[in-house]
Amino acid sequence: MLLSRFLPALLIGMGLLPTQAASADDFADCLARLQPQARAKGVDSASYRRYTQDLQADLSVLELLDAQPEFVTPIWDYLAGLVDEQRVADGKAMLAQHHDLLERIASRYQVDKYTVVAVWGVESDYGRITGKRPLLTSLSTLSCHGRRQAFFRGEFFATLKLLQQGDLRSPDVTGSWAGAFGQTQFMPSTYARIAVDFDGDGHRDLVGSVPDALASTANYLRKAGWVAGADWGYEVKVPEQFPASLAGRGKRKPVSAWKAQGVTRIDGKPLPAASTPAAILLPTGKTGPAFLVQRNYDAIYSYNAAESYALAIALLSDRLRGGSGLRTPWPTDDPGLSRAERKELQKLLLGQGHAIGEPDGMIGDKTRRAIQAEQSRLGLQPADGRAGQKILRALRGN
Ligand code: CA
């Protein structure tokens, strides 16, 4: 689950958010008040005391809870980072390395192994990036402060129960600020509901066990309605006169109706059976790539309800299967950057004297401000701070 990186830190400086010191007693009181609710969810008193006694609120998560993205990422930038050559190569290596395991999982859950690996790649870069915020700290803070306390209490208690049951071994487990964690980036309540112990050691360990993580992803997709042997969908061509108003994931029709509208697969292969329910997606309107999506796309979508996210997994799964990627270009003259290119751009910005920190391929505020300064200096329009091919080429000097 990908997070906004923009923090209204000014609010704290201006005294508009409470400081941590002022609320320490309140926080301890809040944790004491929550214990009966936790007990009602199956967390015994000893576990509650053990895992909460040293907790301190971290109010910086409230900034993330309330952050409004200042910069809307175009879909081509999003996909350029998530479905880059490195993630494709890494995914193919994982398919080879875990071949037997993935075959067993595919057979047990009747789910496509390429999709399982694609989810793993997009969620945590194959287990490499799982979030750095202490889970219990974030979830206990969000249970006592902010505008979604009831929701986060459920996740907080679920985490405590996973610890009590021994699924989670360490209370120091880290994740996203909102509580998604481990190789599958499940929320704790999803973990409690969906996770499976596939390596048979008696623990459902989605942090340390690849077999548990991959099988749990497969279990998630199966419960979300995955249809064995079917595809997620295809890149398609829609005719000139196709009404854009017919597009949308919820606007399903039988494939025969789309055929009658003149929709064809871009690779010339036949569309699925005439009665199959499907929808047409036009993420950038009629000038960019078009997709026909079916039931399995919805299963992917349910993992993290965002269209660009589901497309990233679907398109990565196609690449892992050996496909060559989209045929239709996105409607931009300044395509997005892979993670390797983002790092290269950051190195070039450092070379120009911008103190943006260690190049990590993450485009945050500092990088964006430095890009904007360079765009202005080089006379590139618009000087919007966006990391694209144009500024990279300009700084490379070609
Ligand atoms: Ca296990």
CSV table of C-alpha atoms and ligand atoms in Angstrom, one decimal:
chain,number,residue,atom,x,y,z
A,1,MET,CA,0.0,0.0,0.0
A,2,LEU,CA,1.7,3.0,-1.3
A,3,LEU,CA,1.8,6.2,0.8
A,4,SER,CA,1.7,9.8,0.3
A,5,ARG,CA,5.0,11.4,1.3
A,6,PHE,CA,3.9,14.9,1.9
A,7,LEU,CA,3.8,16.0,5.5
A,8,PRO,CA,2.1,19.2,6.8
A,9,ALA,CA,4.8,19.4,9.4
A,10,LEU,CA,4.1,23.1,9.7
A,11,LEU,CA,1.0,22.3,11.7
A,12,ILE,CA,3.0,21.0,14.6
A,13,GLY,CA,5.4,24.0,14.4
A,14,MET,CA,2.4,26.3,14.5
A,15,GLY,CA,1.0,24.6,17.5
A,16,LEU,CA,-2.0,23.3,15.6
A,17,LEU,CA,-1.3,19.7,16.5
A,18,PRO,CA,-0.7,18.6,20.0
A,19,THR,CA,2.9,17.8,21.0
A,20,GLN,CA,3.9,14.4,22.2
A,21,ALA,CA,5.0,15.5,25.7
A,22,ALA,CA,1.6,17.1,26.4
A,23,SER,CA,-0.3,14.0,25.6
A,24,ALA,CA,1.8,11.2,27.3
A,25,ASP,CA,-0.5,10.9,30.2
A,26,ASP,CA,-3.6,11.0,28.0
A,27,PHE,CA,-2.1,8.3,25.9
A,28,ALA,CA,-1.5,6.0,28.9
A,29,ASP,CA,-5.1,6.7,30.0
A,30,CYS,CA,-6.3,5.9,26.5
A,31,LEU,CA,-4.4,2.5,26.4
A,32,ALA,CA,-5.9,1.7,29.8
A,33,ARG,CA,-9.4,2.5,28.6
A,34,LEU,CA,-8.9,0.3,25.5
A,35,GLN,CA,-8.0,-2.8,27.4
A,36,PRO,CA,-11.5,-4.1,28.0
A,37,GLN,CA,-12.2,-3.7,24.2
A,38,ALA,CA,-9.1,-5.6,23.4
A,39,ARG,CA,-10.1,-8.3,25.8
A,40,ALA,CA,-13.5,-8.6,24.1
A,41,LYS,CA,-11.5,-9.3,20.9
A,42,GLY,CA,-9.6,-12.1,22.5
A,43,VAL,CA,-6.4,-10.3,23.8
A,44,ASP,CA,-5.7,-11.5,27.3
A,45,SER,CA,-4.6,-9.1,30.1
A,46,ALA,CA,-1.1,-10.5,30.3
A,47,SER,CA,-0.5,-10.0,26.5
A,48,TYR,CA,-2.1,-6.6,26.6
A,49,ARG,CA,0.2,-5.4,29.4
A,50,ARG,CA,3.3,-7.0,27.9
A,51,TYR,CA,2.9,-5.5,24.4
A,52,THR,CA,1.6,-2.0,25.4
A,53,GLN,CA,3.5,-1.2,28.6
A,54,ASP,CA,6.4,0.5,26.8
A,55,LEU,CA,4.4,2.1,24.0
A,56,GLN,CA,4.6,5.8,23.4
A,57,ALA,CA,2.5,7.8,21.0
A,58,ASP,CA,4.1,8.9,17.7
A,59,LEU,CA,2.0,11.8,16.6
A,60,SER,CA,3.8,12.1,13.3
A,61,VAL,CA,1.5,9.4,11.9
A,62,LEU,CA,-1.4,11.9,12.3
A,63,GLU,CA,0.3,14.1,9.7
A,64,LEU,CA,0.3,11.1,7.3
A,65,LEU,CA,-3.3,10.3,8.2
A,66,ASP,CA,-4.4,13.8,7.2
A,67,ALA,CA,-1.9,14.4,4.4
A,68,GLN,CA,-3.4,15.7,1.1
A,69,PRO,CA,-1.2,14.8,-1.8
A,70,GLU,CA,0.1,18.0,-3.3
A,71,PHE,CA,1.2,16.2,-6.4
A,72,VAL,CA,-1.0,13.9,-8.4
A,73,THR,CA,1.2,11.2,-10.0
A,74,PRO,CA,0.3,10.6,-13.6
A,75,ILE,CA,-0.4,6.9,-14.3
A,76,TRP,CA,2.6,6.6,-16.7
A,77,ASP,CA,4.9,7.7,-13.9
A,78,TYR,CA,3.4,5.3,-11.4
A,79,LEU,CA,3.6,2.4,-13.9
A,80,ALA,CA,7.2,3.3,-15.0
A,81,GLY,CA,8.4,2.8,-11.4
A,82,LEU,CA,6.3,-0.2,-10.6
A,83,VAL,CA,6.7,-2.2,-13.8
A,84,ASP,CA,10.3,-1.4,-14.7
A,85,GLU,CA,12.9,-3.8,-16.2
A,86,GLN,CA,14.4,-4.4,-12.9
A,87,ARG,CA,11.2,-5.5,-11.3
A,88,VAL,CA,10.5,-7.8,-14.3
A,89,ALA,CA,14.0,-9.3,-14.1
A,90,ASP,CA,13.7,-9.8,-10.3
A,91,GLY,CA,10.3,-11.4,-10.7
A,92,LYS,CA,11.6,-13.8,-13.3
A,93,ALA,CA,14.4,-14.7,-11.0
A,94,MET,CA,11.9,-15.3,-8.1
A,95,LEU,CA,9.8,-17.5,-10.4
A,96,ALA,CA,12.8,-19.6,-11.1
A,97,GLN,CA,14.1,-19.7,-7.5
A,98,HIS,CA,10.7,-20.6,-6.0
A,99,HIS,CA,9.5,-22.7,-9.0
A,100,ASP,CA,8.4,-25.8,-7.0
A,101,LEU,CA,6.9,-23.8,-4.2
A,102,LEU,CA,4.9,-21.7,-6.7
A,103,GLU,CA,3.6,-24.8,-8.5
A,104,ARG,CA,2.4,-26.3,-5.2
A,105,ILE,CA,0.7,-23.0,-4.3
A,106,ALA,CA,-0.9,-22.6,-7.7
A,107,SER,CA,-2.2,-26.1,-7.5
A,108,ARG,CA,-3.5,-25.8,-3.9
A,109,TYR,CA,-5.2,-22.4,-4.4
A,110,GLN,CA,-6.0,-22.6,-8.1
A,111,VAL,CA,-4.5,-19.2,-8.7
A,112,ASP,CA,-2.1,-18.0,-11.3
A,113,LYS,CA,1.5,-18.0,-10.1
A,114,TYR,CA,2.6,-15.0,-12.2
A,115,THR,CA,-0.1,-12.9,-10.5
A,116,VAL,CA,1.0,-14.0,-7.1
A,117,VAL,CA,4.6,-13.0,-7.8
A,118,ALA,CA,3.5,-9.7,-9.4
A,119,VAL,CA,1.6,-8.8,-6.2
A,120,TRP,CA,4.7,-9.7,-4.1
A,121,GLY,CA,6.8,-7.5,-6.4
A,122,VAL,CA,4.5,-4.5,-6.3
A,123,GLU,CA,3.7,-4.7,-2.6
A,124,SER,CA,7.1,-5.2,-1.1
A,125,ASP,CA,9.6,-5.4,-4.0
A,126,TYR,CA,9.7,-9.2,-3.4
A,127,GLY,CA,10.1,-8.8,0.4
A,128,ARG,CA,12.7,-6.1,0.3
A,129,ILE,CA,10.7,-3.1,1.2
A,130,THR,CA,8.1,-3.7,3.9
A,131,GLY,CA,7.9,-0.3,5.8
A,132,LYS,CA,9.9,1.1,8.6
A,133,ARG,CA,7.4,2.4,11.2
A,134,PRO,CA,6.9,0.3,14.4
A,135,LEU,CA,3.5,-1.2,13.9
A,136,LEU,CA,2.3,-1.2,17.5
A,137,THR,CA,3.4,2.5,17.9
A,138,SER,CA,1.6,3.6,14.8
A,139,LEU,CA,-1.6,1.6,15.5
A,140,SER,CA,-1.8,2.5,19.2
A,141,THR,CA,-1.4,6.2,18.3
A,142,LEU,CA,-4.0,6.1,15.6
A,143,SER,CA,-6.3,4.2,18.1
A,144,CYS,CA,-6.1,7.2,20.5
A,145,HIS,CA,-5.8,10.2,18.2
A,146,GLY,CA,-7.1,11.3,14.9
A,147,ARG,CA,-10.3,10.8,12.9
A,148,ARG,CA,-10.4,7.0,12.3
A,149,GLN,CA,-9.8,5.7,15.8
A,150,ALA,CA,-12.5,2.9,15.6
A,151,PHE,CA,-10.9,1.5,12.4
A,152,PHE,CA,-7.4,1.6,13.8
A,153,ARG,CA,-8.4,0.0,17.1
A,154,GLY,CA,-9.6,-3.0,15.2
A,155,GLU,CA,-6.2,-3.2,13.5
A,156,PHE,CA,-4.3,-2.6,16.8
A,157,PHE,CA,-6.2,-5.4,18.6
A,158,ALA,CA,-5.7,-7.7,15.6
A,159,THR,CA,-1.9,-7.1,15.8
A,160,LEU,CA,-1.9,-7.8,19.6
A,161,LYS,CA,-3.7,-11.0,18.9
A,162,LEU,CA,-1.3,-12.1,16.2
A,163,LEU,CA,1.5,-11.6,18.7
A,164,GLN,CA,-0.4,-13.4,21.5
A,165,GLN,CA,-1.0,-16.4,19.1
A,166,GLY,CA,2.7,-16.5,18.1
A,167,ASP,CA,2.0,-15.8,14.4
A,168,LEU,CA,4.1,-12.6,14.8
A,169,ARG,CA,7.3,-13.3,16.7
A,170,SER,CA,8.4,-9.8,17.5
A,171,PRO,CA,6.5,-6.8,18.9
A,172,ASP,CA,9.0,-4.6,17.1
A,173,VAL,CA,7.6,-5.5,13.6
A,174,THR,CA,7.5,-2.5,11.3
A,175,GLY,CA,5.2,-1.6,8.4
A,176,SER,CA,3.6,1.3,6.7
A,177,TRP,CA,2.3,4.2,8.9
A,178,ALA,CA,-1.3,2.8,8.5
A,179,GLY,CA,-0.4,-0.7,9.6
A,180,ALA,CA,0.2,-2.7,6.4
A,181,PHE,CA,3.2,-4.9,6.9
A,182,GLY,CA,5.2,-8.0,5.9
A,183,GLN,CA,5.9,-9.3,2.4
A,184,THR,CA,2.3,-9.2,1.4
A,185,GLN,CA,1.6,-5.8,3.1
A,186,PHE,CA,-1.7,-7.1,4.6
A,187,MET,CA,-3.4,-5.1,7.3
A,188,PRO,CA,-3.4,-7.0,10.6
A,189,SER,CA,-7.2,-7.8,10.3
A,190,THR,CA,-6.6,-9.2,6.8
A,191,TYR,CA,-3.6,-11.1,8.1
A,192,ALA,CA,-5.8,-12.6,10.8
A,193,ARG,CA,-8.5,-13.6,8.3
A,194,ILE,CA,-6.4,-14.7,5.3
A,195,ALA,CA,-2.9,-15.7,6.3
A,196,VAL,CA,-1.9,-19.4,6.0
A,197,ASP,CA,1.0,-21.4,7.4
A,198,PHE,CA,2.3,-23.0,4.2
A,199,ASP,CA,5.7,-24.1,5.4
A,200,GLY,CA,4.1,-26.1,8.2
A,201,ASP,CA,6.1,-24.7,11.2
A,202,GLY,CA,2.9,-23.8,13.1
A,203,HIS,CA,3.1,-20.0,12.6
A,204,ARG,CA,1.6,-17.9,9.9
A,205,ASP,CA,4.6,-15.7,9.3
A,206,LEU,CA,4.2,-13.2,6.5
A,207,VAL,CA,7.3,-11.3,7.6
A,208,GLY,CA,9.9,-14.0,7.5
A,209,SER,CA,8.5,-16.9,5.5
A,210,VAL,CA,8.3,-16.7,1.7
A,211,PRO,CA,6.1,-19.8,1.5
A,212,ASP,CA,3.6,-18.4,4.0
A,213,ALA,CA,3.6,-15.0,2.2
A,214,LEU,CA,3.1,-16.3,-1.3
A,215,ALA,CA,0.5,-18.9,-0.2
A,216,SER,CA,-1.4,-16.2,1.7
A,217,THR,CA,-1.4,-13.9,-1.3
A,218,ALA,CA,-2.8,-16.9,-3.3
A,219,ASN,CA,-5.4,-17.4,-0.6
A,220,TYR,CA,-6.4,-13.8,-0.8
A,221,LEU,CA,-6.9,-13.9,-4.5
A,222,ARG,CA,-8.9,-17.1,-4.3
A,223,LYS,CA,-11.2,-15.7,-1.7
A,224,ALA,CA,-11.5,-12.5,-3.8
A,225,GLY,CA,-13.1,-14.7,-6.5
A,226,TRP,CA,-10.2,-15.7,-8.7
A,227,VAL,CA,-11.3,-17.8,-11.7
A,228,ALA,CA,-8.7,-20.6,-12.4
A,229,GLY,CA,-7.4,-20.6,-15.9
A,230,ALA,CA,-8.9,-17.2,-16.9
A,231,ASP,CA,-6.9,-14.0,-17.7
A,232,TRP,CA,-7.2,-10.7,-15.9
A,233,GLY,CA,-7.9,-9.0,-19.3
A,234,TYR,CA,-6.1,-7.6,-22.3
A,235,GLU,CA,-4.9,-4.5,-23.9
A,236,VAL,CA,-7.5,-3.7,-26.6
A,237,LYS,CA,-8.2,-1.4,-29.4
A,238,VAL,CA,-11.4,0.6,-29.3
A,239,PRO,CA,-12.8,2.2,-32.5
A,240,GLU,CA,-12.7,6.0,-33.1
A,241,GLN,CA,-16.4,6.4,-32.4
A,242,PHE,CA,-16.4,4.3,-29.1
A,243,PRO,CA,-18.2,6.4,-26.5
A,244,ALA,CA,-15.8,7.0,-23.6
A,245,SER,CA,-18.8,7.0,-21.2
A,246,LEU,CA,-19.0,3.2,-21.6
A,247,ALA,CA,-15.7,2.8,-19.9
A,248,GLY,CA,-15.3,2.0,-16.2
A,249,ARG,CA,-14.6,-1.1,-14.1
A,250,GLY,CA,-18.2,-1.2,-12.8
A,251,LYS,CA,-19.8,-1.0,-16.3
A,252,ARG,CA,-19.7,-4.7,-17.2
A,253,LYS,CA,-21.2,-6.2,-20.4
A,254,PRO,CA,-20.9,-9.5,-22.1
A,255,VAL,CA,-17.8,-9.7,-24.3
A,256,SER,CA,-20.2,-10.1,-27.3
A,257,ALA,CA,-21.5,-6.5,-26.6
A,258,TRP,CA,-18.0,-5.1,-26.7
A,259,LYS,CA,-17.3,-7.0,-29.8
A,260,ALA,CA,-20.3,-5.5,-31.4
A,261,GLN,CA,-18.9,-2.1,-30.4
A,262,GLY,CA,-15.8,-2.9,-32.4
A,263,VAL,CA,-13.4,-3.7,-29.6
A,264,THR,CA,-10.6,-6.0,-30.6
A,265,ARG,CA,-7.5,-7.4,-28.8
A,266,ILE,CA,-4.4,-5.4,-29.7
A,267,ASP,CA,-2.4,-8.5,-30.4
A,268,GLY,CA,-5.1,-9.8,-32.8
A,269,LYS,CA,-5.9,-12.8,-30.7
A,270,PRO,CA,-9.6,-13.7,-30.1
A,271,LEU,CA,-11.5,-12.2,-27.2
A,272,PRO,CA,-12.8,-14.5,-24.5
A,273,ALA,CA,-16.1,-16.4,-24.8
A,274,ALA,CA,-19.0,-14.2,-25.8
A,275,SER,CA,-20.9,-14.4,-22.5
A,276,THR,CA,-17.9,-13.5,-20.3
A,277,PRO,CA,-18.7,-10.4,-18.3
A,278,ALA,CA,-16.1,-7.7,-18.9
A,279,ALA,CA,-15.5,-3.9,-18.6
A,280,ILE,CA,-13.5,-1.5,-20.7
A,281,LEU,CA,-10.9,0.7,-19.0
A,282,LEU,CA,-9.6,3.9,-20.6
A,283,PRO,CA,-7.2,5.2,-17.9
A,284,THR,CA,-6.3,8.3,-19.9
A,285,GLY,CA,-9.3,8.6,-22.1
A,286,LYS,CA,-9.3,7.5,-25.7
A,287,THR,CA,-5.8,8.7,-26.5
A,288,GLY,CA,-3.9,6.2,-24.3
A,289,PRO,CA,-4.0,2.4,-23.9
A,290,ALA,CA,-7.3,0.7,-23.5
A,291,PHE,CA,-8.1,-2.5,-21.6
A,292,LEU,CA,-10.8,-5.1,-21.5
A,293,VAL,CA,-10.9,-6.5,-17.9
A,294,GLN,CA,-12.7,-9.5,-16.5
A,295,ARG,CA,-13.3,-11.2,-13.1
A,296,ASN,CA,-9.7,-11.7,-12.2
A,297,TYR,CA,-8.9,-8.1,-12.6
A,298,ASP,CA,-11.5,-7.4,-9.8
A,299,ALA,CA,-9.7,-10.0,-7.6
A,300,ILE,CA,-6.5,-8.1,-8.1
A,301,TYR,CA,-8.3,-4.7,-7.6
A,302,SER,CA,-9.6,-5.9,-4.2
A,303,TYR,CA,-6.1,-6.3,-2.9
A,304,ASN,CA,-5.7,-2.5,-2.8
A,305,ALA,CA,-8.6,-0.6,-4.3
A,306,ALA,CA,-6.9,1.7,-6.8
A,307,GLU,CA,-7.1,1.4,-10.6
A,308,SER,CA,-3.5,2.3,-11.2
A,309,TYR,CA,-2.4,-0.2,-8.6
A,310,ALA,CA,-4.4,-3.1,-10.1
A,311,LEU,CA,-3.1,-2.3,-13.6
A,312,ALA,CA,0.5,-2.3,-12.3
A,313,ILE,CA,0.0,-5.9,-11.0
A,314,ALA,CA,-1.8,-7.0,-14.1
A,315,LEU,CA,0.8,-5.6,-16.4
A,316,LEU,CA,3.7,-6.9,-14.3
A,317,SER,CA,2.1,-10.4,-14.4
A,318,ASP,CA,2.0,-10.2,-18.2
A,319,ARG,CA,5.6,-9.3,-18.4
A,320,LEU,CA,6.5,-12.1,-16.0
A,321,ARG,CA,4.6,-14.5,-18.3
A,322,GLY,CA,6.9,-13.4,-21.1
A,323,GLY,CA,4.8,-10.6,-22.6
A,324,SER,CA,6.5,-7.5,-24.1
A,325,GLY,CA,4.4,-4.8,-22.5
A,326,LEU,CA,1.9,-2.2,-23.7
A,327,ARG,CA,1.7,-1.5,-27.5
A,328,THR,CA,-0.1,1.8,-27.2
A,329,PRO,CA,1.9,4.7,-25.7
A,330,TRP,CA,0.6,6.8,-22.9
A,331,PRO,CA,-0.4,10.3,-24.1
A,332,THR,CA,2.7,12.2,-23.0
A,333,ASP,CA,5.8,13.5,-24.8
A,334,ASP,CA,7.7,13.1,-21.5
A,335,PRO,CA,7.4,9.4,-20.3
A,336,GLY,CA,8.1,8.4,-16.7
A,337,LEU,CA,11.3,7.0,-15.2
A,338,SER,CA,12.3,3.5,-14.0
A,339,ARG,CA,13.7,3.3,-10.5
A,340,ALA,CA,17.2,3.1,-11.9
A,341,GLU,CA,16.6,6.2,-13.9
A,342,ARG,CA,15.2,8.0,-10.8
A,343,LYS,CA,18.4,7.2,-9.0
A,344,GLU,CA,20.4,8.4,-11.9
A,345,LEU,CA,18.4,11.7,-12.0
A,346,GLN,CA,19.1,12.1,-8.2
A,347,LYS,CA,22.8,11.6,-8.7
A,348,LEU,CA,22.8,14.3,-11.5
A,349,LEU,CA,20.9,16.6,-9.2
A,350,LEU,CA,23.5,16.0,-6.5
A,351,GLY,CA,26.1,16.8,-9.1
A,352,GLN,CA,24.4,20.2,-9.7
A,353,GLY,CA,24.8,21.0,-6.0
A,354,HIS,CA,21.3,20.2,-4.7
A,355,ALA,CA,21.4,18.7,-1.2
A,356,ILE,CA,18.8,16.0,-1.7
A,357,GLY,CA,20.3,13.3,0.4
A,358,GLU,CA,21.3,9.8,-0.6
A,359,PRO,CA,19.9,8.8,-4.1
A,360,ASP,CA,17.2,6.2,-3.3
A,361,GLY,CA,14.9,6.3,-6.3
A,362,MET,CA,12.1,7.8,-4.3
A,363,ILE,CA,10.9,11.1,-5.6
A,364,GLY,CA,10.1,13.2,-2.5
A,365,ASP,CA,9.7,16.9,-1.8
A,366,LYS,CA,13.5,17.6,-1.9
A,367,THR,CA,14.0,15.9,-5.2
A,368,ARG,CA,11.0,17.6,-6.6
A,369,ARG,CA,12.2,21.1,-5.6
A,370,ALA,CA,15.6,20.4,-7.0
A,371,ILE,CA,14.1,19.2,-10.3
A,372,GLN,CA,12.0,22.4,-10.4
A,373,ALA,CA,15.0,24.5,-9.9
A,374,GLU,CA,16.9,22.7,-12.7
A,375,GLN,CA,13.8,22.9,-15.0
A,376,SER,CA,13.8,26.7,-14.5
A,377,ARG,CA,17.5,27.0,-15.0
A,378,LEU,CA,17.4,25.0,-18.2
A,379,GLY,CA,14.2,26.8,-19.5
A,380,LEU,CA,12.2,23.5,-19.5
A,381,GLN,CA,8.4,24.0,-19.4
A,382,PRO,CA,6.5,23.4,-17.3
A,383,ALA,CA,8.8,23.8,-14.3
A,384,ASP,CA,6.6,21.5,-12.2
A,385,GLY,CA,9.2,19.4,-10.4
A,386,ARG,CA,8.1,16.2,-12.1
A,387,ALA,CA,10.7,13.5,-12.7
A,388,GLY,CA,10.5,12.6,-16.4
A,389,GLN,CA,12.6,11.7,-19.3
A,390,LYS,CA,13.1,15.3,-20.4
A,391,ILE,CA,14.8,16.6,-17.3
A,392,LEU,CA,16.9,13.4,-17.1
A,393,ARG,CA,18.1,13.8,-20.7
A,394,ALA,CA,18.7,17.5,-20.2
A,395,LEU,CA,20.9,16.8,-17.1
A,396,ARG,CA,22.7,14.0,-18.9
A,397,GLY,CA,23.7,16.7,-21.4
A,398,ASN,CA,22.1,15.0,-24.4
B,1,CA,CA,4.9,-20.8,8.7
